[in-house]
């Protein structure tokens, strides 16, 4: 089965004609088979959820299929849904320049179940998997160098998780005594406060000193019920 994506004839425009969303979805099911968990369409873009065990075979098929040619891995990122049993989405953004096509591939996992690395399919995945591990704590089996890439090597926790404290666990400073950067428990100069400012268009709902004059003046100017103006 092939997609109705055709190259332009000589003398026509130079960009490819993209297949319909429905046609791409049917082709994805044919190419990926049992690895497909769900295919969704949103604002003209297609996303496919695949099983963890079928991930490597799925991205290989998407890269090698002549009708798709999704041969560029643009990004890998995580999404955290703490209320779910499998709280993490691992999202892969694939691109085909030849077919003018983008595809979002997704797998779900939890804090303990690793996701297969796709470094063997897209070598640049190693950097993205390290970033996802660093920020979310998602494990990847087969990554040859799964270590932190954005935070410091001694960092505690994974900062993009929804339950990560806003203050962090430790703070660092340069110690003149030790002549190096040292880690210490977080010490806030004041209690953590959440400032919930009102919209400037709504104004405040509290009374400041002197406001009673304006309030009293407005009450005096307002005619009593039933009173006439003359």
Short mmCIF file of C-alpha atoms in Angstrom, two decimals, residues 12-146:
data_model
loop_
_atom_site.label_atom_id
_atom_site.label_comp_id
_atom_site.label_asym_id
_atom_site.label_seq_id
_atom_site.Cartn_x
_atom_site.Cartn_y
_atom_site.Cartn_z
CA UNK A 12 5.46 22.50 -11.94
CA UNK A 13 5.93 23.70 -8.38
CA UNK A 14 8.78 22.08 -6.47
CA UNK A 15 7.03 21.01 -3.26
CA UNK A 16 5.31 17.65 -2.83
CA UNK A 17 1.56 17.16 -2.63
CA UNK A 18 0.64 15.80 0.81
CA UNK A 19 -1.87 13.01 1.30
CA UNK A 20 -5.06 13.45 3.29
CA UNK A 21 -5.06 12.89 7.04
CA UNK A 22 -7.33 9.88 6.60
CA UNK A 23 -5.02 8.39 4.00
CA UNK A 24 -1.96 8.81 6.21
CA UNK A 25 -3.77 7.24 9.17
CA UNK A 26 -4.72 4.19 7.11
CA UNK A 27 -1.17 3.86 5.84
CA UNK A 28 0.24 4.11 9.37
CA UNK A 29 -1.96 1.25 10.53
CA UNK A 30 -0.83 -0.85 7.57
CA UNK A 31 2.87 -0.09 8.16
CA UNK A 32 2.95 -0.32 11.96
CA UNK A 33 0.44 -3.12 12.48
CA UNK A 34 -0.02 -4.33 16.06
CA UNK A 35 2.36 -1.69 17.44
CA UNK A 36 -0.36 0.95 17.03
CA UNK A 37 -2.26 1.77 20.21
CA UNK A 38 -4.06 4.89 18.99
CA UNK A 39 -4.01 7.36 16.11
CA UNK A 40 -5.37 10.86 16.68
CA UNK A 41 -5.69 13.97 14.53
CA UNK A 42 -5.59 17.50 15.93
CA UNK A 43 -5.59 20.71 13.89
CA UNK A 44 -4.41 18.85 10.84
CA UNK A 45 -1.52 17.05 12.57
CA UNK A 46 -1.36 13.32 13.19
CA UNK A 47 -0.14 11.63 16.35
CA UNK A 48 0.30 7.90 16.80
CA UNK A 49 0.72 6.12 20.13
CA UNK A 50 2.68 2.89 19.91
CA UNK A 51 3.52 0.19 22.42
CA UNK A 52 6.86 0.35 24.23
CA UNK A 53 7.93 -3.04 22.92
CA UNK A 54 7.11 -2.01 19.37
CA UNK A 55 8.77 1.41 19.48
CA UNK A 56 12.09 0.59 17.81
CA UNK A 57 10.48 -1.40 15.01
CA UNK A 58 7.88 1.35 14.54
CA UNK A 59 10.33 4.24 14.12
CA UNK A 60 12.49 2.07 11.86
CA UNK A 61 9.49 1.37 9.64
CA UNK A 62 8.53 5.06 9.58
CA UNK A 63 12.05 6.01 8.56
CA UNK A 64 12.40 3.35 5.85
CA UNK A 65 8.90 3.33 4.35
CA UNK A 66 9.23 4.88 0.86
CA UNK A 67 5.85 6.60 1.08
CA UNK A 68 6.61 8.26 4.42
CA UNK A 69 10.38 8.80 4.52
CA UNK A 70 10.27 10.19 8.06
CA UNK A 71 14.05 10.21 8.18
CA UNK A 72 14.65 13.10 10.59
CA UNK A 73 14.23 12.99 14.36
CA UNK A 74 13.58 16.57 15.40
CA UNK A 75 13.07 16.14 19.14
CA UNK A 76 12.19 13.85 22.03
CA UNK A 77 10.43 15.28 25.06
CA UNK A 78 8.47 14.15 28.08
CA UNK A 79 5.07 15.08 29.50
CA UNK A 80 4.07 14.36 33.09
CA UNK A 81 0.53 13.40 34.14
CA UNK A 82 0.92 12.57 37.86
CA UNK A 83 -2.64 11.25 38.28
CA UNK A 84 -2.10 8.43 35.77
CA UNK A 85 -0.64 5.03 36.64
CA UNK A 86 1.70 5.40 33.66
CA UNK A 87 2.35 9.05 34.29
CA UNK A 88 4.80 9.88 31.49
CA UNK A 89 4.35 10.42 27.78
CA UNK A 90 7.57 10.20 25.78
CA UNK A 91 6.98 12.12 22.55
CA UNK A 92 9.05 11.74 19.38
CA UNK A 93 8.80 14.39 16.66
CA UNK A 94 9.59 12.97 13.20
CA UNK A 95 9.95 14.96 9.99
CA UNK A 96 10.03 14.13 6.30
CA UNK A 97 11.41 16.93 4.17
CA UNK A 98 10.77 14.90 1.03
CA UNK A 99 7.08 14.36 1.86
CA UNK A 100 6.37 17.66 3.65
CA UNK A 101 5.13 15.61 6.59
CA UNK A 102 5.44 15.73 10.36
CA UNK A 103 4.44 12.92 12.68
CA UNK A 104 4.22 12.79 16.46
CA UNK A 105 4.97 9.33 17.90
CA UNK A 106 4.22 8.67 21.55
CA UNK A 107 4.76 5.94 24.13
CA UNK A 108 3.62 5.90 27.76
CA UNK A 109 5.53 4.64 30.77
CA UNK A 110 5.90 5.01 34.53
CA UNK A 111 8.75 5.82 36.90
CA UNK A 112 10.22 2.30 36.86
CA UNK A 113 9.52 0.86 33.41
CA UNK A 114 12.22 1.76 30.87
CA UNK A 115 11.60 2.74 27.27
CA UNK A 116 13.76 1.18 24.52
CA UNK A 117 16.38 3.57 23.16
CA UNK A 118 16.17 4.44 19.47
CA UNK A 119 19.84 5.45 19.21
CA UNK A 120 20.33 2.61 16.74
CA UNK A 121 17.73 4.16 14.42
CA UNK A 122 18.48 7.85 14.94
CA UNK A 123 21.93 8.48 16.49
CA UNK A 124 20.93 11.98 17.66
CA UNK A 125 18.33 10.38 19.93
CA UNK A 126 21.06 9.85 22.51
CA UNK A 127 21.14 13.53 23.42
CA UNK A 128 17.34 13.84 23.55
CA UNK A 129 16.98 10.71 25.68
CA UNK A 130 19.52 12.08 28.12
CA UNK A 131 17.52 15.30 28.37
CA UNK A 132 14.29 13.40 28.99
CA UNK A 133 15.98 11.28 31.64
CA UNK A 134 17.47 14.36 33.29
CA UNK A 135 14.25 16.37 33.40
CA UNK A 136 11.65 13.62 33.96
CA UNK A 137 13.53 10.55 35.19
CA UNK A 138 12.35 8.34 32.32
CA UNK A 139 14.71 5.38 31.87
CA UNK A 140 15.95 4.27 28.44
CA UNK A 141 17.41 0.82 27.89
CA UNK A 142 20.17 0.65 25.31
CA UNK A 143 21.31 4.26 25.59
CA UNK A 144 25.12 4.04 25.82
CA UNK A 145 25.53 7.21 27.90
CA UNK A 146 22.42 7.84 29.99
#
